[in-house]
PDB file of C-alpha atoms and ligand atoms in Angstrom:
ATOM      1  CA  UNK A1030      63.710-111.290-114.004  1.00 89.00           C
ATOM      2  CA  UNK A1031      65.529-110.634-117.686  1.00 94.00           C
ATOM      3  CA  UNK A1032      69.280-110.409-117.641  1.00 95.00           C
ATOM      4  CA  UNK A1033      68.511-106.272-118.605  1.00 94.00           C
ATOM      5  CA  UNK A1034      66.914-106.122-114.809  1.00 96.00           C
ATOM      6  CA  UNK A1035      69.139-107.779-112.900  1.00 97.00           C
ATOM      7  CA  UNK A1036      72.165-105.671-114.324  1.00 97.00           C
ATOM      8  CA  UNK A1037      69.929-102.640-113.513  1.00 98.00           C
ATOM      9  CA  UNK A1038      68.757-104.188-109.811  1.00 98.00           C
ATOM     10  CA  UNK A1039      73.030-104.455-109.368  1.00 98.00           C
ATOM     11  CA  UNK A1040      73.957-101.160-110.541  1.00 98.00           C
ATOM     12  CA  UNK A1041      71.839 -99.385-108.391  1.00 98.00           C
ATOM     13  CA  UNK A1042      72.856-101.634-105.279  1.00 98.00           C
ATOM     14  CA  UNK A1043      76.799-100.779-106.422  1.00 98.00           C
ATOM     15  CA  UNK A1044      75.748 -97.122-106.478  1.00 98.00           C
ATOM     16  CA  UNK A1045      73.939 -97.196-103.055  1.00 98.00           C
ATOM     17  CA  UNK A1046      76.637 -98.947-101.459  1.00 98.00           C
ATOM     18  CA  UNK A1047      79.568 -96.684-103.047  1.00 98.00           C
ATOM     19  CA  UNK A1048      77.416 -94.214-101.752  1.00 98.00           C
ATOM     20  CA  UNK A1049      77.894 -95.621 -98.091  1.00 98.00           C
ATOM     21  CA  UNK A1050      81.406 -96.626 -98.417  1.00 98.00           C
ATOM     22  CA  UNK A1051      81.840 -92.692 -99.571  1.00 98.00           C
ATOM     23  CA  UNK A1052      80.526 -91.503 -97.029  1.00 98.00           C
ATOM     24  CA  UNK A1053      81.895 -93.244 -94.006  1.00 98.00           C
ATOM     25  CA  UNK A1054      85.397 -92.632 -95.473  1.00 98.00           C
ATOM     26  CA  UNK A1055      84.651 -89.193 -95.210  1.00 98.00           C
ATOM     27  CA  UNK A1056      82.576 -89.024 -91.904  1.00 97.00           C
ATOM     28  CA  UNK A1057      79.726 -88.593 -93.139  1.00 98.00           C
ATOM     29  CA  UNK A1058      76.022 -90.649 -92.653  1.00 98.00           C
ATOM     30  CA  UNK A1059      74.427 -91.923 -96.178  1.00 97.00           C
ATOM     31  CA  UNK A1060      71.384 -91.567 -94.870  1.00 98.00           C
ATOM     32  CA  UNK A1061      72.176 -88.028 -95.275  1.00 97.00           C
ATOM     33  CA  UNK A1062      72.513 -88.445 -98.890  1.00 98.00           C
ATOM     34  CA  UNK A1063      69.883 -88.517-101.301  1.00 98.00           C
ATOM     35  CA  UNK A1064      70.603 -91.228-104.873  1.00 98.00           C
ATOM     36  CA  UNK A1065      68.660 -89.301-108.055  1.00 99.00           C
ATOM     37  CA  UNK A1066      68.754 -91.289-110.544  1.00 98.00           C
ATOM     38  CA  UNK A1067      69.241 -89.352-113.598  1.00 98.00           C
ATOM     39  CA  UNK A1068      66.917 -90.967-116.442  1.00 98.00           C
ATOM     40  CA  UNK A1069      67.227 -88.670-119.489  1.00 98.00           C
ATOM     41  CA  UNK A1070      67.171 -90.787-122.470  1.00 97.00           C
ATOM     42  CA  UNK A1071      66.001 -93.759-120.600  1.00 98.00           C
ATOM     43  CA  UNK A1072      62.447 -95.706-121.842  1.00 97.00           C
ATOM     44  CA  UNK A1073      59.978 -95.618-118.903  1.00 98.00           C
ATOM     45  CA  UNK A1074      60.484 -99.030-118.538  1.00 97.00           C
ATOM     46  CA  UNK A1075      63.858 -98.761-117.205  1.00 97.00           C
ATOM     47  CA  UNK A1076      62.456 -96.590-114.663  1.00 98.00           C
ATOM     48  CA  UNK A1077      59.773 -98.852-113.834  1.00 98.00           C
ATOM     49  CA  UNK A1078      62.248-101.582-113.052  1.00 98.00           C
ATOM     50  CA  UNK A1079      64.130 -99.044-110.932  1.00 98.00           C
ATOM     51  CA  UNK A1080      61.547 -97.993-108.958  1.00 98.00           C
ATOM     52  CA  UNK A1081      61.019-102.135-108.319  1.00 98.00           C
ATOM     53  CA  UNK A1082      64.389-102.116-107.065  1.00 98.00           C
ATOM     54  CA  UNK A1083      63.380 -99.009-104.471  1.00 98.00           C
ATOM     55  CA  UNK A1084      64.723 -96.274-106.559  1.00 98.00           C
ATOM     56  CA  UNK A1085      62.310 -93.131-105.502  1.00 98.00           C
ATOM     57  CA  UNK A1086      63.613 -89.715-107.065  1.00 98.00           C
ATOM     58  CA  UNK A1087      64.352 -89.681-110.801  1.00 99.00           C
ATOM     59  CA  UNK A1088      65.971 -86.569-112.850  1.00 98.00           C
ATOM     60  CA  UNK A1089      64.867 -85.433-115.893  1.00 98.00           C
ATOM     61  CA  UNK A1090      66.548 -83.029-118.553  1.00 98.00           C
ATOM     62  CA  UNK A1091      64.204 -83.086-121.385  1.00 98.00           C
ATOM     63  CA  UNK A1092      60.278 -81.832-120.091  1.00 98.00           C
ATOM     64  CA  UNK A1093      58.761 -82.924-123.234  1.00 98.00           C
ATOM     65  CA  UNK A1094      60.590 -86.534-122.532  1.00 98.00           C
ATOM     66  CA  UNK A1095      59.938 -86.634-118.768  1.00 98.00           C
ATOM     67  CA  UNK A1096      55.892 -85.522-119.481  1.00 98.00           C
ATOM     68  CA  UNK A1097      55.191 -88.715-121.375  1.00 98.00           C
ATOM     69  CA  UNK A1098      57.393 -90.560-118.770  1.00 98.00           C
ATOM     70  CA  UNK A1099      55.621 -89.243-116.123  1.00 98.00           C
ATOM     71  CA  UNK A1100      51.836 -90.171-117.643  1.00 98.00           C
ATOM     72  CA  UNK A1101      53.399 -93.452-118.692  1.00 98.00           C
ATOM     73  CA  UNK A1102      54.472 -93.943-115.120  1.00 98.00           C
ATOM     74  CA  UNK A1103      51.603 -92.233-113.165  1.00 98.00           C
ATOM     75  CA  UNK A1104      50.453 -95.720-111.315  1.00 98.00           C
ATOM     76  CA  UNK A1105      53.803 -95.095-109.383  1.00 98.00           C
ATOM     77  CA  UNK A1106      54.630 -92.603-106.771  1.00 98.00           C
ATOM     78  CA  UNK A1107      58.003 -91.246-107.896  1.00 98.00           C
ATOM     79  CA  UNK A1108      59.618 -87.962-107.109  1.00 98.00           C
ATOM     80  CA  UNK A1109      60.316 -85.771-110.216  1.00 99.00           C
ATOM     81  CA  UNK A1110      63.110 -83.761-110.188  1.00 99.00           C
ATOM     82  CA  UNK A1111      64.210 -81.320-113.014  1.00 99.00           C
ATOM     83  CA  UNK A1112      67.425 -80.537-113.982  1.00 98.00           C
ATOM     84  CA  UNK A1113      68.060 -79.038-117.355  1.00 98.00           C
ATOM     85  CA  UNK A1114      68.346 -76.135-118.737  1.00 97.00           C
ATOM     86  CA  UNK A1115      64.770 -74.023-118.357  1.00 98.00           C
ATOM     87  CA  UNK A1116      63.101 -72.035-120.832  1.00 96.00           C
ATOM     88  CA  UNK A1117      60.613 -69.440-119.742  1.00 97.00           C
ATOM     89  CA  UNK A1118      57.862 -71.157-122.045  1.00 97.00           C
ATOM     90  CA  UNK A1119      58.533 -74.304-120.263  1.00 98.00           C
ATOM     91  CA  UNK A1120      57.778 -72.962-116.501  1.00 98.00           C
ATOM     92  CA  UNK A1121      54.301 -73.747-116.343  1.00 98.00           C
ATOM     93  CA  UNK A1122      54.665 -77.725-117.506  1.00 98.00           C
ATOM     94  CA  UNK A1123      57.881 -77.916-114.828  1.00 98.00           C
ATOM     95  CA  UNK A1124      56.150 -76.000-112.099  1.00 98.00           C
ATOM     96  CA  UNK A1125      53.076 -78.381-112.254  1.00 98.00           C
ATOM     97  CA  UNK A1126      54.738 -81.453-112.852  1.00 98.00           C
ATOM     98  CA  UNK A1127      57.687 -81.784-110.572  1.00 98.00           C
ATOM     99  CA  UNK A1128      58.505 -81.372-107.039  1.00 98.00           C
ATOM    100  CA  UNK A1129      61.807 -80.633-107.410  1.00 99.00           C
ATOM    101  CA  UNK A1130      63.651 -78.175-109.928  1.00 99.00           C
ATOM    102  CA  UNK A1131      67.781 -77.927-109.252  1.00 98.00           C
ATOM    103  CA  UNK A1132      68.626 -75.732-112.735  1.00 98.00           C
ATOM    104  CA  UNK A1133      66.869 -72.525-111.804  1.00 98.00           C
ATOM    105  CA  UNK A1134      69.746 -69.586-112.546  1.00 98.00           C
ATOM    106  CA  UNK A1135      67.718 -66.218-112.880  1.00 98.00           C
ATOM    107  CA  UNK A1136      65.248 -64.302-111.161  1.00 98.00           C
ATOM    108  CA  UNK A1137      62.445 -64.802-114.388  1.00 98.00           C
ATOM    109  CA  UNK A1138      62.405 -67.756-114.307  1.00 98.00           C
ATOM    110  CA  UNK A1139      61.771 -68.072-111.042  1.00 98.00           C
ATOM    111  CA  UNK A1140      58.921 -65.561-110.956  1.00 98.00           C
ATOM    112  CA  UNK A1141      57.147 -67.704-113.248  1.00 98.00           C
ATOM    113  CA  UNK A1142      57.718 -71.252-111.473  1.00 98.00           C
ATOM    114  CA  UNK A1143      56.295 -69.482-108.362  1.00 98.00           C
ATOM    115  CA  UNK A1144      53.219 -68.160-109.963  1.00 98.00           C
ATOM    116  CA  UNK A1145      52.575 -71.080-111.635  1.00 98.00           C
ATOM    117  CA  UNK A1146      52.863 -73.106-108.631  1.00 98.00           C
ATOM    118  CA  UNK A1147      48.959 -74.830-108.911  1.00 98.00           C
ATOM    119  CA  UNK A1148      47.357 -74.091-105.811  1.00 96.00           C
ATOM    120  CA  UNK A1149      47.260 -77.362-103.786  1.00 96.00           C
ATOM    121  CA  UNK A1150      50.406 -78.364-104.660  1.00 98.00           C
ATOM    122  CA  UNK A1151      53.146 -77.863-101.469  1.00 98.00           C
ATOM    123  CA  UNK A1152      55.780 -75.530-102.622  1.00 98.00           C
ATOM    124  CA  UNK A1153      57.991 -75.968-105.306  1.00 98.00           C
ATOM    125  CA  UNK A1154      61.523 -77.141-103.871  1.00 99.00           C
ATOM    126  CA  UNK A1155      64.316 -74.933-105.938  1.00 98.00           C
ATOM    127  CA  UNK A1156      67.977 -75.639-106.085  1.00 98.00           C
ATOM    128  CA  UNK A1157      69.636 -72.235-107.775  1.00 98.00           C
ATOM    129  CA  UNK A1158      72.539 -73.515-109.846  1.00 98.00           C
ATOM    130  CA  UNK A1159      75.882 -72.067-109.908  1.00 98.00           C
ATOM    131  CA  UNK A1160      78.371 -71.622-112.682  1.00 98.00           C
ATOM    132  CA  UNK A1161      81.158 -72.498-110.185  1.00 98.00           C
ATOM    133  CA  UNK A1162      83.923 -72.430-112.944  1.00 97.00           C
ATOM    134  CA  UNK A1163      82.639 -69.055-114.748  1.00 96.00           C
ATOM    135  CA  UNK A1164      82.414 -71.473-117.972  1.00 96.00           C
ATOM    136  CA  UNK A1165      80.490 -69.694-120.579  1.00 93.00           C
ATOM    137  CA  UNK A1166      79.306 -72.291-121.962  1.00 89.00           C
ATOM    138  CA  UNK A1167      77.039 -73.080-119.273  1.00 91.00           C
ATOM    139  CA  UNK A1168      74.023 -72.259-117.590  1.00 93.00           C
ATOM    140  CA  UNK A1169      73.989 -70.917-113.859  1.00 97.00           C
ATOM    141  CA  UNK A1170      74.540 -67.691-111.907  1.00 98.00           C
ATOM    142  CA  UNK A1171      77.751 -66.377-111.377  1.00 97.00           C
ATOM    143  CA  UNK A1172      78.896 -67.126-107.948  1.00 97.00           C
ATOM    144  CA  UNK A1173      79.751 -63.879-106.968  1.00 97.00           C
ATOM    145  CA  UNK A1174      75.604 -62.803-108.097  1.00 97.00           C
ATOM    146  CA  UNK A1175      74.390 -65.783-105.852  1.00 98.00           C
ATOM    147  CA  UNK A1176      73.721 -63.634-102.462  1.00 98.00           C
ATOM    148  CA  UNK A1177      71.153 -61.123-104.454  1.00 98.00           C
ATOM    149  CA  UNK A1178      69.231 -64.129-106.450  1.00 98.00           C
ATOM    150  CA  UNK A1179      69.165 -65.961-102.769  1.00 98.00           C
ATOM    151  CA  UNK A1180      67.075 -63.063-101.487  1.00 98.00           C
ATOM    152  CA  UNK A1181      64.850 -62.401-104.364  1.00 98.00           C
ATOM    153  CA  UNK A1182      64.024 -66.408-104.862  1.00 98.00           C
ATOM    154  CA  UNK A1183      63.453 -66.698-100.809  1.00 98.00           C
ATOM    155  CA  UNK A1184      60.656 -64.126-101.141  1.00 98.00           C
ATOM    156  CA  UNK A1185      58.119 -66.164-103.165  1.00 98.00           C
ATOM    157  CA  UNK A1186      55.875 -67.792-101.458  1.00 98.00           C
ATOM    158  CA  UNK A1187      55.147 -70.814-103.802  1.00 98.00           C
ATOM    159  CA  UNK A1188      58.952 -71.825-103.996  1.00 98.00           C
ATOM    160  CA  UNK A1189      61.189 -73.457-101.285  1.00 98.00           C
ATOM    161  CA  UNK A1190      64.600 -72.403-101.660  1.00 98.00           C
ATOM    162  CA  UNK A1191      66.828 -75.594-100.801  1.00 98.00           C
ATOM    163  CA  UNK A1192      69.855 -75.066-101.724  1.00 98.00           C
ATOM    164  CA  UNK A1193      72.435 -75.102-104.531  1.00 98.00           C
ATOM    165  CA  UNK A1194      73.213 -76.948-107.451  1.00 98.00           C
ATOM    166  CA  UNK A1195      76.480 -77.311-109.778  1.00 98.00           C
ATOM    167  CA  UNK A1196      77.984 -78.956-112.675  1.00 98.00           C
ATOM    168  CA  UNK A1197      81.645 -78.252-112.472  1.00 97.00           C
ATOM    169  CA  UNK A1198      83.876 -78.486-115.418  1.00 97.00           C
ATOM    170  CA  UNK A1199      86.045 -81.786-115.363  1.00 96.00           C
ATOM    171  CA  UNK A1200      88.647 -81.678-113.594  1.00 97.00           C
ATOM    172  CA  UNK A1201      92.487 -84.106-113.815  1.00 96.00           C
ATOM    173  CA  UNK A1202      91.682 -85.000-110.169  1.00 97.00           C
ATOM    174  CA  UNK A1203      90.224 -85.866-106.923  1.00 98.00           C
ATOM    175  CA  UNK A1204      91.814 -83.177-105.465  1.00 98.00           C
ATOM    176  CA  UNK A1205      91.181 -80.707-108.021  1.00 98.00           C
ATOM    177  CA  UNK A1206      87.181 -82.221-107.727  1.00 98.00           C
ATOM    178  CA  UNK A1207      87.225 -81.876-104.385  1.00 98.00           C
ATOM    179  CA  UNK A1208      88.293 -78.147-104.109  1.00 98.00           C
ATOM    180  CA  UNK A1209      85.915 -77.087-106.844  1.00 98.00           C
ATOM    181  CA  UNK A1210      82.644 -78.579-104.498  1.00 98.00           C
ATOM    182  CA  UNK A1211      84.075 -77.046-101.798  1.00 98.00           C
ATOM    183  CA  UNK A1212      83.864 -73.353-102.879  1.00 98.00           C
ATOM    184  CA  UNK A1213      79.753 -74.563-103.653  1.00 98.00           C
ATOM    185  CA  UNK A1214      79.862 -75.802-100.432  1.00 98.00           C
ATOM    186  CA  UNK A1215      81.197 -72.771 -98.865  1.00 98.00           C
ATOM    187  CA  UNK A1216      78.891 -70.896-100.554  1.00 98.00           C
ATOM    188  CA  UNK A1217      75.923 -72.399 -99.601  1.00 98.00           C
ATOM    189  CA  UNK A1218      76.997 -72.244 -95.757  1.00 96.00           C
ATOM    190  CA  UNK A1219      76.347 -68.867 -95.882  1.00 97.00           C
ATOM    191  CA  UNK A1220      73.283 -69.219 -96.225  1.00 97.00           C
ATOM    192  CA  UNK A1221      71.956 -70.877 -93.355  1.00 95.00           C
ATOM    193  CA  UNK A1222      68.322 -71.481 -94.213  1.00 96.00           C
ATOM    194  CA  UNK A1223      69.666 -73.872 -97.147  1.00 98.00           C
ATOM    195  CA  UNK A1224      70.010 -77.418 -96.326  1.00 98.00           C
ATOM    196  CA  UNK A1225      70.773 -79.126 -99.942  1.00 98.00           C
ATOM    197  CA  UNK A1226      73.945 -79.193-102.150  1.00 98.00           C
ATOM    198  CA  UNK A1227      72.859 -80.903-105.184  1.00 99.00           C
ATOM    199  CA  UNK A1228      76.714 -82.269-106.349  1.00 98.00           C
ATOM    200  CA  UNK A1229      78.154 -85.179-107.993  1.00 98.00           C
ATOM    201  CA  UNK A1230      77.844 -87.683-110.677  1.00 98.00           C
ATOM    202  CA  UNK A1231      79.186 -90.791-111.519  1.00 98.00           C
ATOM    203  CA  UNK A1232      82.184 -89.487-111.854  1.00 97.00           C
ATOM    204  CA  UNK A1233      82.971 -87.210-109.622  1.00 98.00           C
ATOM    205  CA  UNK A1234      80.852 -88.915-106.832  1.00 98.00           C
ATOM    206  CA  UNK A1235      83.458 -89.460-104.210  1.00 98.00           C
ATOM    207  CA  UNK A1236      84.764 -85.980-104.491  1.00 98.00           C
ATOM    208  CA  UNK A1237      80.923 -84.417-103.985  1.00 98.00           C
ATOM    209  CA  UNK A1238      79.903 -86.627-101.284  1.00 98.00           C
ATOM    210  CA  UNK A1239      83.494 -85.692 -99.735  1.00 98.00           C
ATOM    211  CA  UNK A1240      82.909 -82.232 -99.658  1.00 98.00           C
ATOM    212  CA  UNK A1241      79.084 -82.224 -98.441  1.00 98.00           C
ATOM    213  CA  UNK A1242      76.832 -83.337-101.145  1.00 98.00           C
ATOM    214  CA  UNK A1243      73.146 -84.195 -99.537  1.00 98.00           C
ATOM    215  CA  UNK A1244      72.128 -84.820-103.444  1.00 98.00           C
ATOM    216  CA  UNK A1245      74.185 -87.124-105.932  1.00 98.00           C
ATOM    217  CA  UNK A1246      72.517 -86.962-109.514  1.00 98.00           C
ATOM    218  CA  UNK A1247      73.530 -90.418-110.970  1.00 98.00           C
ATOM    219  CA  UNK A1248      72.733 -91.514-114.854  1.00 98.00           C
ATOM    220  CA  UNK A1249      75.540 -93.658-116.239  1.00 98.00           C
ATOM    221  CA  UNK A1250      76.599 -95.600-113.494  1.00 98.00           C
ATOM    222  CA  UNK A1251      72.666 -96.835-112.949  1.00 98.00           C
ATOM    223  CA  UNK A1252      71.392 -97.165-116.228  1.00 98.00           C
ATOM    224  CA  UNK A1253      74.905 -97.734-118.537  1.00 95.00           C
ATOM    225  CA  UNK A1254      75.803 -95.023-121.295  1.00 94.00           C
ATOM    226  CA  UNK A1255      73.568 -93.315-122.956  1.00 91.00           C
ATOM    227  CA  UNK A1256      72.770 -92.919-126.496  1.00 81.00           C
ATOM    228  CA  UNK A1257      72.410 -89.790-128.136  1.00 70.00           C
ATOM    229  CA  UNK A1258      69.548 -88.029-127.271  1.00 59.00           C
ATOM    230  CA  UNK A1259      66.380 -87.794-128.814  1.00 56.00           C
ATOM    231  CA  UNK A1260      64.410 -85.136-127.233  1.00 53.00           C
ATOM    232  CA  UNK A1261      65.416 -81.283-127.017  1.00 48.00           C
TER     233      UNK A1261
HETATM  234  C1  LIG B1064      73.146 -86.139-117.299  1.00 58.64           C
HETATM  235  C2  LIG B1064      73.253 -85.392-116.015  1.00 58.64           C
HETATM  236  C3  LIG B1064      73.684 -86.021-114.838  1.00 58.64           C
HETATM  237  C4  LIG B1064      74.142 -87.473-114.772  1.00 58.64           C
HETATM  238  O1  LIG B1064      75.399 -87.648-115.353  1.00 58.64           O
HETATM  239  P1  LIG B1064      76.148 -89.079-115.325  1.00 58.64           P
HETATM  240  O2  LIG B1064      77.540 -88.752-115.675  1.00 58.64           O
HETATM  241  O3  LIG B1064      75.464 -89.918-116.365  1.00 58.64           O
HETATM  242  O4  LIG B1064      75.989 -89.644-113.972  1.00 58.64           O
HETATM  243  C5  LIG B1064      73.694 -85.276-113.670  1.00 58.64           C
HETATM  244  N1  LIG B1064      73.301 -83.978-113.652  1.00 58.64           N
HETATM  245  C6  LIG B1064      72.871 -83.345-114.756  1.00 58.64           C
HETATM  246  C7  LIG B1064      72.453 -81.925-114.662  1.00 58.64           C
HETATM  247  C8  LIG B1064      72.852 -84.029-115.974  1.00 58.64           C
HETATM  248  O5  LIG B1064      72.447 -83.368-117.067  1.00 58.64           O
END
């Protein structure tokens, strides 16, 4: 094993086990909490290696990126999740490709995932994403527009509505963190057919998992910074 993999190998045993340590702090079971490990910007060799060390579900940002990831990597049986930002001229490529998308945010775009949902395929499973902090700056529905998109998204056939998603701004605090998930969290108990909350990264992990995450999406503290990206 290089020096590169055994770093990697470590990092994702820290994360797993900050994940459990998390979690029993707060009363919680890991097993109820799902590690994606967020691999924009990464070379598919660094997934490879990951998914030697058991890592299953990887993120993507980037489709053109993760598409030449994914043929590079199709010998291995990883889940694909999408997370960025979505296009409607992208919809086709995503709904085909992945099993999971958490970054859908408006009714079009979901209308397109679910008809181009290949037949054969199980449906889609569909995080909405919410701009919890009304930032304009970023994507997402408004929280208080959440309850009509719910209904309209649960309607199509081809998608599985799972739950909710959120990229909060940053916050001074744990406290302040932790308040922030919780009005996601609150949210999404309304809705009682959802059973995902797609929170926390690696730095605001503890905060997430605290207030009910069942999804942490993980880059930096698995695969080190990041460069600057490459792919749009
Ligand atoms: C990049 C990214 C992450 C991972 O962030 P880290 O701080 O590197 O853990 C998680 N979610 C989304 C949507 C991202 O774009």
């Amino acid at each position: 094993m290089t020096a590169a993999e055994e770093k990697l190998r470590d990092r994702i045993r820290h994360t797993r086990q900050a994940i459990t340590s998390i979690a029993c702090a707060h009363n919680r079971q890991d097993t109820e909490i799902q590690l994606l490990a967020v691999s924009k910007t990464q070379a598919a060799d660094q997934l490879r290696s990951a998914f030697n060390f058991g890592q299953i579900a990887f993120g993507e940002n980037y489709l053109q990126e993760a598409l030449d990831k994914q043929q590079e990597l199709s010998d291995l049986d990883i889940e694909w999740h999408f997370i960025g930002p979505i296009q409607s001229n992208k919809t086709r490529d995503i709904s085909a490709h992945f099993s999971w998308v958490h970054s859908v945010d408006r009714l079009k775009i979901a209308k397109r995932l679910n008809e181009q949902r290949p037949a054969g395929l199980p449906p889609l499973n569909i995080c909405l994403q919410v701009n919890i902090d009304h930032e304009t700056s970023k994507s997402g529905v408004a929280p208080e527009d959440i309850m009509k998109l719910v209904d309209e998204v649960a309607a199509l056939p081809k998608l599985n509505l799972r739950g909710l998603m959120a990229i909060p701004a940053p916050k001074a605090c744990f406290d302040e963190e932790f308040e922030t998930f919780k009005r996601v969290r609150d949210i999404m108990q309304k809705i009682p057919t959802m059973d995902t909350l797609s929170i926390g990264m690696s730095a605001d992990m503890e905060a997430a998992i605290a207030a009910g995450s069942t999804i942490v999406r993980v880059g930096t503290a698995i695969f080190g910074k990041r460069e600057a990206k490459t792919h749009r």
